[in-house]
C-alpha cells in the first residue's frame, strides 16, 4: 500500500528537515561532550555527509549543544541529561544525505529507548510537519532502514 | 483578547524553535557569505545571545549554509539565491534569548519582502508546530516587537 504523501509540492520543496526527539537516553556517556560530538560526526559520516566543521559546547553543570555543518546542510543536537532527552535536527538539501542512517546511529549511541520523529519540508511553499515514527514503549531504537523514514528523505519508493 | 496557546505543557517544553522562511530576499548582498555571516552574528547579538562560534559555507555557484552556536542553543541558515529564499531556524533554551529580534534583524538585512514564521515547542511531550506570522503581500518586513512573536518565545503577556 502506498504511503500517503506528507510533502509540499515537490517543485517548491528545497530542504528537508528531520525533527527528532530521543527520549530515555541511557548511555552512560550521554553527558560526555566528546562522545556526543563523535556520535554526531559518525552520524554525519554514515549518512554520507561531507563534513565541513563542527562546534560543541558543554553547559555547567550538565547539558550539551552542538552543530555539525555539512555540505548538504547541518545536524544539530541539544541534550538535557537530567531528563535523558535530546532534541536533534537533521536538515538536508539534495538527495545525497541518508538522514535515516544518521538518526539510527545517534539513537544507538545515545542509548535512546523511545523516540519521536517528524519530517518537515521547507521551501517556497512554506513548511509542513508530518509524523514519521513514534515508539511509545521502551527499548525501541530507530530503524535506519525504515521505508517510511527513507521515503521521507527521498530515498525510498514510499511503498510499505 | 488572549491569544490561544499553541504550546505543549510548559513543564515538558525544554526548547523553543522558530521555523522561519524568508521569501523575496532582494538585498544585493544575499549571496555574499561575509554579509550573511555578519547578519547572523548581528541577529544573535541583538537577541542577547552569547556567541560561542560560527561556521559558514559558500556553495558553488551560489547558496550559503551557516550556523551560529550560542550558549542558548543555535541559529542556522540555508539560502537559495536563485529563488531569493532563505530557510532559517532559531533554537532557544531558557528565557534569555529575544528570538523575535533575531528574526527582525535577518529579515531587514536580507531585504526579505515576505515571510512565514512558525514556532515549534520541543521537549518531553514531543513537538508541535504553530503558525505565528505570515505576510502574503510584498514589502512586509518582520516586526520584532510583534506581541505574538514575543509571546511565542515567552517574552510577552500573550495579550494582543
PDB file of N, CA and C in Angstrom, chain A residues 3-85:
ATOM      1  N   UNK A   3       2.230   4.826   0.840  1.00  0.00           N
ATOM      2  CA  UNK A   3       2.110   5.738   1.979  1.00  0.00           C
ATOM      3  C   UNK A   3       1.593   7.077   1.478  1.00  0.00           C
ATOM      4  N   UNK A   4       0.693   7.655   2.238  1.00  0.00           N
ATOM      5  CA  UNK A   4       0.099   8.934   1.837  1.00  0.00           C
ATOM      6  C   UNK A   4       1.156  10.043   1.884  1.00  0.00           C
ATOM      7  N   UNK A   5       1.269  10.830   0.832  1.00  0.00           N
ATOM      8  CA  UNK A   5       2.293  11.883   0.822  1.00  0.00           C
ATOM      9  C   UNK A   5       2.053  12.925   1.912  1.00  0.00           C
ATOM     10  N   UNK A   6       3.147  13.350   2.544  1.00  0.00           N
ATOM     11  CA  UNK A   6       3.085  14.429   3.524  1.00  0.00           C
ATOM     12  C   UNK A   6       3.669  15.696   2.926  1.00  0.00           C
ATOM     13  N   UNK A   7       4.295  15.573   1.770  1.00  0.00           N
ATOM     14  CA  UNK A   7       5.126  16.656   1.258  1.00  0.00           C
ATOM     15  C   UNK A   7       4.327  17.802   0.663  1.00  0.00           C
ATOM     16  N   UNK A   8       5.009  18.945   0.621  1.00  0.00           N
ATOM     17  CA  UNK A   8       4.520  20.057  -0.174  1.00  0.00           C
ATOM     18  C   UNK A   8       4.780  19.725  -1.634  1.00  0.00           C
ATOM     19  N   UNK A   9       4.306  20.564  -2.515  1.00  0.00           N
ATOM     20  CA  UNK A   9       4.590  20.423  -3.940  1.00  0.00           C
ATOM     21  C   UNK A   9       6.099  20.226  -4.140  1.00  0.00           C
ATOM     22  N   UNK A  10       6.512  19.115  -4.736  1.00  0.00           N
ATOM     23  CA  UNK A  10       7.950  18.822  -4.856  1.00  0.00           C
ATOM     24  C   UNK A  10       8.734  19.926  -5.551  1.00  0.00           C
ATOM     25  N   UNK A  11       8.085  20.652  -6.424  1.00  0.00           N
ATOM     26  CA  UNK A  11       8.802  21.699  -7.159  1.00  0.00           C
ATOM     27  C   UNK A  11       9.276  22.789  -6.206  1.00  0.00           C
ATOM     28  N   UNK A  12       8.502  23.030  -5.155  1.00  0.00           N
ATOM     29  CA  UNK A  12       8.835  24.133  -4.261  1.00  0.00           C
ATOM     30  C   UNK A  12       9.594  23.684  -3.016  1.00  0.00           C
ATOM     31  N   UNK A  13       9.745  22.371  -2.813  1.00  0.00           N
ATOM     32  CA  UNK A  13      10.468  21.887  -1.633  1.00  0.00           C
ATOM     33  C   UNK A  13      11.964  21.964  -1.897  1.00  0.00           C
ATOM     34  N   UNK A  14      12.676  22.719  -1.067  1.00  0.00           N
ATOM     35  CA  UNK A  14      14.112  22.898  -1.271  1.00  0.00           C
ATOM     36  C   UNK A  14      14.935  22.209  -0.188  1.00  0.00           C
ATOM     37  N   UNK A  15      14.395  22.116   1.007  1.00  0.00           N
ATOM     38  CA  UNK A  15      15.110  21.448   2.090  1.00  0.00           C
ATOM     39  C   UNK A  15      14.194  20.490   2.823  1.00  0.00           C
ATOM     40  N   UNK A  16      14.803  19.472   3.419  1.00  0.00           N
ATOM     41  CA  UNK A  16      14.041  18.522   4.222  1.00  0.00           C
ATOM     42  C   UNK A  16      14.671  18.464   5.602  1.00  0.00           C
ATOM     43  N   UNK A  17      13.827  18.545   6.618  1.00  0.00           N
ATOM     44  CA  UNK A  17      14.329  18.616   7.977  1.00  0.00           C
ATOM     45  C   UNK A  17      13.709  17.501   8.800  1.00  0.00           C
ATOM     46  N   UNK A  18      14.554  16.654   9.366  1.00  0.00           N
ATOM     47  CA  UNK A  18      14.052  15.669  10.318  1.00  0.00           C
ATOM     48  C   UNK A  18      14.061  16.306  11.697  1.00  0.00           C
ATOM     49  N   UNK A  19      12.917  16.277  12.366  1.00  0.00           N
ATOM     50  CA  UNK A  19      12.771  16.817  13.722  1.00  0.00           C
ATOM     51  C   UNK A  19      12.672  15.612  14.650  1.00  0.00           C
ATOM     52  N   UNK A  20      13.692  15.428  15.480  1.00  0.00           N
ATOM     53  CA  UNK A  20      13.870  14.160  16.196  1.00  0.00           C
ATOM     54  C   UNK A  20      13.935  14.396  17.700  1.00  0.00           C
ATOM     55  N   UNK A  21      13.064  13.719  18.432  1.00  0.00           N
ATOM     56  CA  UNK A  21      13.169  13.723  19.895  1.00  0.00           C
ATOM     57  C   UNK A  21      13.635  12.334  20.305  1.00  0.00           C
ATOM     58  N   UNK A  22      14.759  12.275  21.007  1.00  0.00           N
ATOM     59  CA  UNK A  22      15.255  10.999  21.540  1.00  0.00           C
ATOM     60  C   UNK A  22      15.033  11.003  23.050  1.00  0.00           C
ATOM     61  N   UNK A  23      14.181  10.083  23.506  1.00  0.00           N
ATOM     62  CA  UNK A  23      13.839  10.009  24.931  1.00  0.00           C
ATOM     63  C   UNK A  23      14.585   8.847  25.592  1.00  0.00           C
ATOM     64  N   UNK A  24      14.658   8.916  26.928  1.00  0.00           N
ATOM     65  CA  UNK A  24      15.199   7.804  27.724  1.00  0.00           C
ATOM     66  C   UNK A  24      16.568   7.366  27.211  1.00  0.00           C
ATOM     67  N   UNK A  25      17.458   8.329  27.045  1.00  0.00           N
ATOM     68  CA  UNK A  25      18.821   8.022  26.590  1.00  0.00           C
ATOM     69  C   UNK A  25      19.618   7.525  27.796  1.00  0.00           C
ATOM     70  N   UNK A  26      19.955   6.255  27.783  1.00  0.00           N
ATOM     71  CA  UNK A  26      20.520   5.630  28.980  1.00  0.00           C
ATOM     72  C   UNK A  26      22.021   5.381  28.875  1.00  0.00           C
ATOM     73  N   UNK A  27      22.638   5.732  27.743  1.00  0.00           N
ATOM     74  CA  UNK A  27      24.076   5.502  27.648  1.00  0.00           C
ATOM     75  C   UNK A  27      24.793   6.351  28.706  1.00  0.00           C
ATOM     76  N   UNK A  28      25.762   5.735  29.380  1.00  0.00           N
ATOM     77  CA  UNK A  28      26.443   6.419  30.493  1.00  0.00           C
ATOM     78  C   UNK A  28      27.274   7.604  30.011  1.00  0.00           C
ATOM     79  N   UNK A  29      27.543   7.658  28.697  1.00  0.00           N
ATOM     80  CA  UNK A  29      28.340   8.770  28.159  1.00  0.00           C
ATOM     81  C   UNK A  29      27.458   9.896  27.628  1.00  0.00           C
ATOM     82  N   UNK A  30      26.189   9.897  27.998  1.00  0.00           N
ATOM     83  CA  UNK A  30      25.238  10.852  27.428  1.00  0.00           C
ATOM     84  C   UNK A  30      25.606  12.302  27.749  1.00  0.00           C
ATOM     85  N   UNK A  31      26.359  12.521  28.851  1.00  0.00           N
ATOM     86  CA  UNK A  31      26.770  13.896  29.164  1.00  0.00           C
ATOM     87  C   UNK A  31      28.269  14.105  28.935  1.00  0.00           C
ATOM     88  N   UNK A  32      28.853  13.261  28.100  1.00  0.00           N
ATOM     89  CA  UNK A  32      30.276  13.361  27.748  1.00  0.00           C
ATOM     90  C   UNK A  32      30.370  14.069  26.393  1.00  0.00           C
ATOM     91  N   UNK A  33      30.920  15.271  26.388  1.00  0.00           N
ATOM     92  CA  UNK A  33      30.900  16.081  25.164  1.00  0.00           C
ATOM     93  C   UNK A  33      31.662  15.402  24.025  1.00  0.00           C
ATOM     94  N   UNK A  34      32.748  14.711  24.360  1.00  0.00           N
ATOM     95  CA  UNK A  34      33.496  14.030  23.297  1.00  0.00           C
ATOM     96  C   UNK A  34      32.669  12.918  22.668  1.00  0.00           C
ATOM     97  N   UNK A  35      31.935  12.192  23.502  1.00  0.00           N
ATOM     98  CA  UNK A  35      31.091  11.108  22.996  1.00  0.00           C
ATOM     99  C   UNK A  35      29.972  11.658  22.106  1.00  0.00           C
ATOM    100  N   UNK A  36      29.376  12.755  22.547  1.00  0.00           N
ATOM    101  CA  UNK A  36      28.282  13.341  21.767  1.00  0.00           C
ATOM    102  C   UNK A  36      28.812  13.875  20.432  1.00  0.00           C
ATOM    103  N   UNK A  37      29.942  14.582  20.484  1.00  0.00           N
ATOM    104  CA  UNK A  37      30.480  15.133  19.233  1.00  0.00           C
ATOM    105  C   UNK A  37      30.880  14.010  18.276  1.00  0.00           C
ATOM    106  N   UNK A  38      31.540  12.986  18.819  1.00  0.00           N
ATOM    107  CA  UNK A  38      31.959  11.873  17.952  1.00  0.00           C
ATOM    108  C   UNK A  38      30.729  11.141  17.393  1.00  0.00           C
ATOM    109  N   UNK A  39      29.674  11.062  18.201  1.00  0.00           N
ATOM    110  CA  UNK A  39      28.444  10.406  17.739  1.00  0.00           C
ATOM    111  C   UNK A  39      27.799  11.202  16.609  1.00  0.00           C
ATOM    112  N   UNK A  40      27.816  12.516  16.740  1.00  0.00           N
ATOM    113  CA  UNK A  40      27.227  13.360  15.692  1.00  0.00           C
ATOM    114  C   UNK A  40      28.062  13.277  14.413  1.00  0.00           C
ATOM    115  N   UNK A  41      29.384  13.260  14.561  1.00  0.00           N
ATOM    116  CA  UNK A  41      30.247  13.150  13.381  1.00  0.00           C
ATOM    117  C   UNK A  41      30.069  11.784  12.713  1.00  0.00           C
ATOM    118  N   UNK A  42      29.938  10.737  13.536  1.00  0.00           N
ATOM    119  CA  UNK A  42      29.736   9.398  12.983  1.00  0.00           C
ATOM    120  C   UNK A  42      28.375   9.323  12.281  1.00  0.00           C
ATOM    121  N   UNK A  43      27.379   9.975  12.861  1.00  0.00           N
ATOM    122  CA  UNK A  43      26.058  10.019  12.218  1.00  0.00           C
ATOM    123  C   UNK A  43      26.157  10.695  10.855  1.00  0.00           C
ATOM    124  N   UNK A  44      26.913  11.791  10.806  1.00  0.00           N
ATOM    125  CA  UNK A  44      27.086  12.507   9.535  1.00  0.00           C
ATOM    126  C   UNK A  44      27.819  11.631   8.522  1.00  0.00           C
ATOM    127  N   UNK A  45      28.870  10.950   8.990  1.00  0.00           N
ATOM    128  CA  UNK A  45      29.638  10.092   8.081  1.00  0.00           C
ATOM    129  C   UNK A  45      28.771   8.965   7.535  1.00  0.00           C
ATOM    130  N   UNK A  46      28.010   8.311   8.414  1.00  0.00           N
ATOM    131  CA  UNK A  46      27.200   7.176   7.955  1.00  0.00           C
ATOM    132  C   UNK A  46      26.034   7.636   7.082  1.00  0.00           C
ATOM    133  N   UNK A  47      25.742   8.924   7.132  1.00  0.00           N
ATOM    134  CA  UNK A  47      24.700   9.470   6.257  1.00  0.00           C
ATOM    135  C   UNK A  47      25.293   9.959   4.935  1.00  0.00           C
ATOM    136  N   UNK A  48      26.579   9.694   4.731  1.00  0.00           N
ATOM    137  CA  UNK A  48      27.278  10.101   3.500  1.00  0.00           C
ATOM    138  C   UNK A  48      27.426  11.614   3.385  1.00  0.00           C
ATOM    139  N   UNK A  49      27.474  12.290   4.522  1.00  0.00           N
ATOM    140  CA  UNK A  49      27.602  13.746   4.506  1.00  0.00           C
ATOM    141  C   UNK A  49      29.056  14.154   4.332  1.00  0.00           C
ATOM    142  N   UNK A  50      29.257  15.311   3.734  1.00  0.00           N
ATOM    143  CA  UNK A  50      30.580  15.913   3.628  1.00  0.00           C
ATOM    144  C   UNK A  50      30.724  16.901   4.785  1.00  0.00           C
ATOM    145  N   UNK A  51      31.520  16.518   5.785  1.00  0.00           N
ATOM    146  CA  UNK A  51      31.635  17.333   6.993  1.00  0.00           C
ATOM    147  C   UNK A  51      32.529  18.538   6.722  1.00  0.00           C
ATOM    148  N   UNK A  52      32.020  19.718   7.071  1.00  0.00           N
ATOM    149  CA  UNK A  52      32.800  20.935   6.889  1.00  0.00           C
ATOM    150  C   UNK A  52      33.422  21.361   8.209  1.00  0.00           C
ATOM    151  N   UNK A  53      32.611  21.417   9.246  1.00  0.00           N
ATOM    152  CA  UNK A  53      33.141  21.764  10.558  1.00  0.00           C
ATOM    153  C   UNK A  53      32.117  21.387  11.617  1.00  0.00           C
ATOM    154  N   UNK A  54      32.542  21.424  12.877  1.00  0.00           N
ATOM    155  CA  UNK A  54      31.606  21.141  13.960  1.00  0.00           C
ATOM    156  C   UNK A  54      31.946  22.021  15.150  1.00  0.00           C
ATOM    157  N   UNK A  55      30.950  22.280  15.969  1.00  0.00           N
ATOM    158  CA  UNK A  55      31.146  23.118  17.151  1.00  0.00           C
ATOM    159  C   UNK A  55      30.250  22.598  18.257  1.00  0.00           C
ATOM    160  N   UNK A  56      30.848  22.301  19.418  1.00  0.00           N
ATOM    161  CA  UNK A  56      30.086  21.760  20.540  1.00  0.00           C
ATOM    162  C   UNK A  56      30.379  22.553  21.802  1.00  0.00           C
ATOM    163  N   UNK A  57      29.403  22.583  22.685  1.00  0.00           N
ATOM    164  CA  UNK A  57      29.509  23.368  23.920  1.00  0.00           C
ATOM    165  C   UNK A  57      28.928  22.562  25.070  1.00  0.00           C
ATOM    166  N   UNK A  58      29.670  22.513  26.181  1.00  0.00           N
ATOM    167  CA  UNK A  58      29.203  21.792  27.370  1.00  0.00           C
ATOM    168  C   UNK A  58      28.717  22.805  28.387  1.00  0.00           C
ATOM    169  N   UNK A  59      27.490  22.611  28.830  1.00  0.00           N
ATOM    170  CA  UNK A  59      26.942  23.509  29.839  1.00  0.00           C
ATOM    171  C   UNK A  59      27.368  23.067  31.233  1.00  0.00           C
ATOM    172  N   UNK A  60      27.311  24.005  32.168  1.00  0.00           N
ATOM    173  CA  UNK A  60      27.571  23.693  33.565  1.00  0.00           C
ATOM    174  C   UNK A  60      26.260  23.758  34.324  1.00  0.00           C
ATOM    175  N   UNK A  61      25.858  22.755  35.073  1.00  0.00           N
ATOM    176  CA  UNK A  61      26.625  21.538  35.359  1.00  0.00           C
ATOM    177  C   UNK A  61      26.456  20.443  34.303  1.00  0.00           C
ATOM    178  N   UNK A  62      25.331  20.424  33.586  1.00  0.00           N
ATOM    179  CA  UNK A  62      25.124  19.353  32.610  1.00  0.00           C
ATOM    180  C   UNK A  62      24.451  19.912  31.369  1.00  0.00           C
ATOM    181  N   UNK A  63      24.514  19.131  30.292  1.00  0.00           N
ATOM    182  CA  UNK A  63      23.872  19.527  29.045  1.00  0.00           C
ATOM    183  C   UNK A  63      24.892  19.865  27.980  1.00  0.00           C
ATOM    184  N   UNK A  64      24.587  19.503  26.754  1.00  0.00           N
ATOM    185  CA  UNK A  64      25.498  19.722  25.633  1.00  0.00           C
ATOM    186  C   UNK A  64      24.705  20.273  24.450  1.00  0.00           C
ATOM    187  N   UNK A  65      25.292  21.251  23.752  1.00  0.00           N
ATOM    188  CA  UNK A  65      24.745  21.734  22.489  1.00  0.00           C
ATOM    189  C   UNK A  65      25.812  21.579  21.423  1.00  0.00           C
ATOM    190  N   UNK A  66      25.404  21.238  20.218  1.00  0.00           N
ATOM    191  CA  UNK A  66      26.408  21.133  19.178  1.00  0.00           C
ATOM    192  C   UNK A  66      25.807  21.078  17.797  1.00  0.00           C
ATOM    193  N   UNK A  67      26.619  21.488  16.834  1.00  0.00           N
ATOM    194  CA  UNK A  67      26.189  21.509  15.447  1.00  0.00           C
ATOM    195  C   UNK A  67      27.308  20.961  14.571  1.00  0.00           C
ATOM    196  N   UNK A  68      26.937  20.153  13.597  1.00  0.00           N
ATOM    197  CA  UNK A  68      27.868  19.726  12.556  1.00  0.00           C
ATOM    198  C   UNK A  68      27.398  20.369  11.260  1.00  0.00           C
ATOM    199  N   UNK A  69      28.248  21.226  10.692  1.00  0.00           N
ATOM    200  CA  UNK A  69      27.919  21.834   9.404  1.00  0.00           C
ATOM    201  C   UNK A  69      28.437  20.910   8.316  1.00  0.00           C
ATOM    202  N   UNK A  70      27.541  20.531   7.421  1.00  0.00           N
ATOM    203  CA  UNK A  70      27.904  19.636   6.331  1.00  0.00           C
ATOM    204  C   UNK A  70      27.594  20.335   5.014  1.00  0.00           C
ATOM    205  N   UNK A  71      28.207  19.856   3.949  1.00  0.00           N
ATOM    206  CA  UNK A  71      27.965  20.491   2.650  1.00  0.00           C
ATOM    207  C   UNK A  71      26.491  20.376   2.280  1.00  0.00           C
ATOM    208  N   UNK A  72      25.840  19.347   2.806  1.00  0.00           N
ATOM    209  CA  UNK A  72      24.433  19.124   2.477  1.00  0.00           C
ATOM    210  C   UNK A  72      23.494  19.843   3.444  1.00  0.00           C
ATOM    211  N   UNK A  73      23.995  20.558   4.431  1.00  0.00           N
ATOM    212  CA  UNK A  73      23.239  21.426   5.354  1.00  0.00           C
ATOM    213  C   UNK A  73      23.747  21.318   6.790  1.00  0.00           C
ATOM    214  N   UNK A  74      22.974  20.756   7.742  1.00  0.00           N
ATOM    215  CA  UNK A  74      23.512  20.672   9.100  1.00  0.00           C
ATOM    216  C   UNK A  74      22.796  19.637   9.954  1.00  0.00           C
ATOM    217  N   UNK A  75      23.500  19.218  11.006  1.00  0.00           N
ATOM    218  CA  UNK A  75      22.920  18.406  12.070  1.00  0.00           C
ATOM    219  C   UNK A  75      23.111  19.178  13.374  1.00  0.00           C
ATOM    220  N   UNK A  76      22.077  19.220  14.209  1.00  0.00           N
ATOM    221  CA  UNK A  76      22.180  19.934  15.482  1.00  0.00           C
ATOM    222  C   UNK A  76      21.646  19.059  16.604  1.00  0.00           C
ATOM    223  N   UNK A  77      22.234  19.214  17.792  1.00  0.00           N
ATOM    224  CA  UNK A  77      21.755  18.458  18.953  1.00  0.00           C
ATOM    225  C   UNK A  77      21.783  19.345  20.187  1.00  0.00           C
ATOM    226  N   UNK A  78      20.780  19.161  21.038  1.00  0.00           N
ATOM    227  CA  UNK A  78      20.752  19.806  22.349  1.00  0.00           C
ATOM    228  C   UNK A  78      20.283  18.754  23.342  1.00  0.00           C
ATOM    229  N   UNK A  79      21.050  18.573  24.410  1.00  0.00           N
ATOM    230  CA  UNK A  79      20.717  17.497  25.351  1.00  0.00           C
ATOM    231  C   UNK A  79      20.322  18.040  26.722  1.00  0.00           C
ATOM    232  N   UNK A  80      19.432  17.315  27.363  1.00  0.00           N
ATOM    233  CA  UNK A  80      19.039  17.565  28.754  1.00  0.00           C
ATOM    234  C   UNK A  80      19.253  16.254  29.514  1.00  0.00           C
ATOM    235  N   UNK A  81      20.472  16.023  30.004  1.00  0.00           N
ATOM    236  CA  UNK A  81      20.762  14.742  30.674  1.00  0.00           C
ATOM    237  C   UNK A  81      19.858  14.483  31.876  1.00  0.00           C
ATOM    238  N   UNK A  82      19.404  15.547  32.533  1.00  0.00           N
ATOM    239  CA  UNK A  82      18.534  15.345  33.700  1.00  0.00           C
ATOM    240  C   UNK A  82      17.225  14.678  33.322  1.00  0.00           C
ATOM    241  N   UNK A  83      16.875  14.748  32.042  1.00  0.00           N
ATOM    242  CA  UNK A  83      15.661  14.085  31.553  1.00  0.00           C
ATOM    243  C   UNK A  83      15.985  12.933  30.599  1.00  0.00           C
ATOM    244  N   UNK A  84      17.255  12.672  30.363  1.00  0.00           N
ATOM    245  CA  UNK A  84      17.633  11.645  29.390  1.00  0.00           C
ATOM    246  C   UNK A  84      17.122  11.962  27.998  1.00  0.00           C
ATOM    247  N   UNK A  85      17.075  13.262  27.679  1.00  0.00           N
ATOM    248  CA  UNK A  85      16.403  13.715  26.462  1.00  0.00           C
ATOM    249  C   UNK A  85      17.353  14.497  25.549  1.00  0.00           C
TER     250      UNK A  85
END
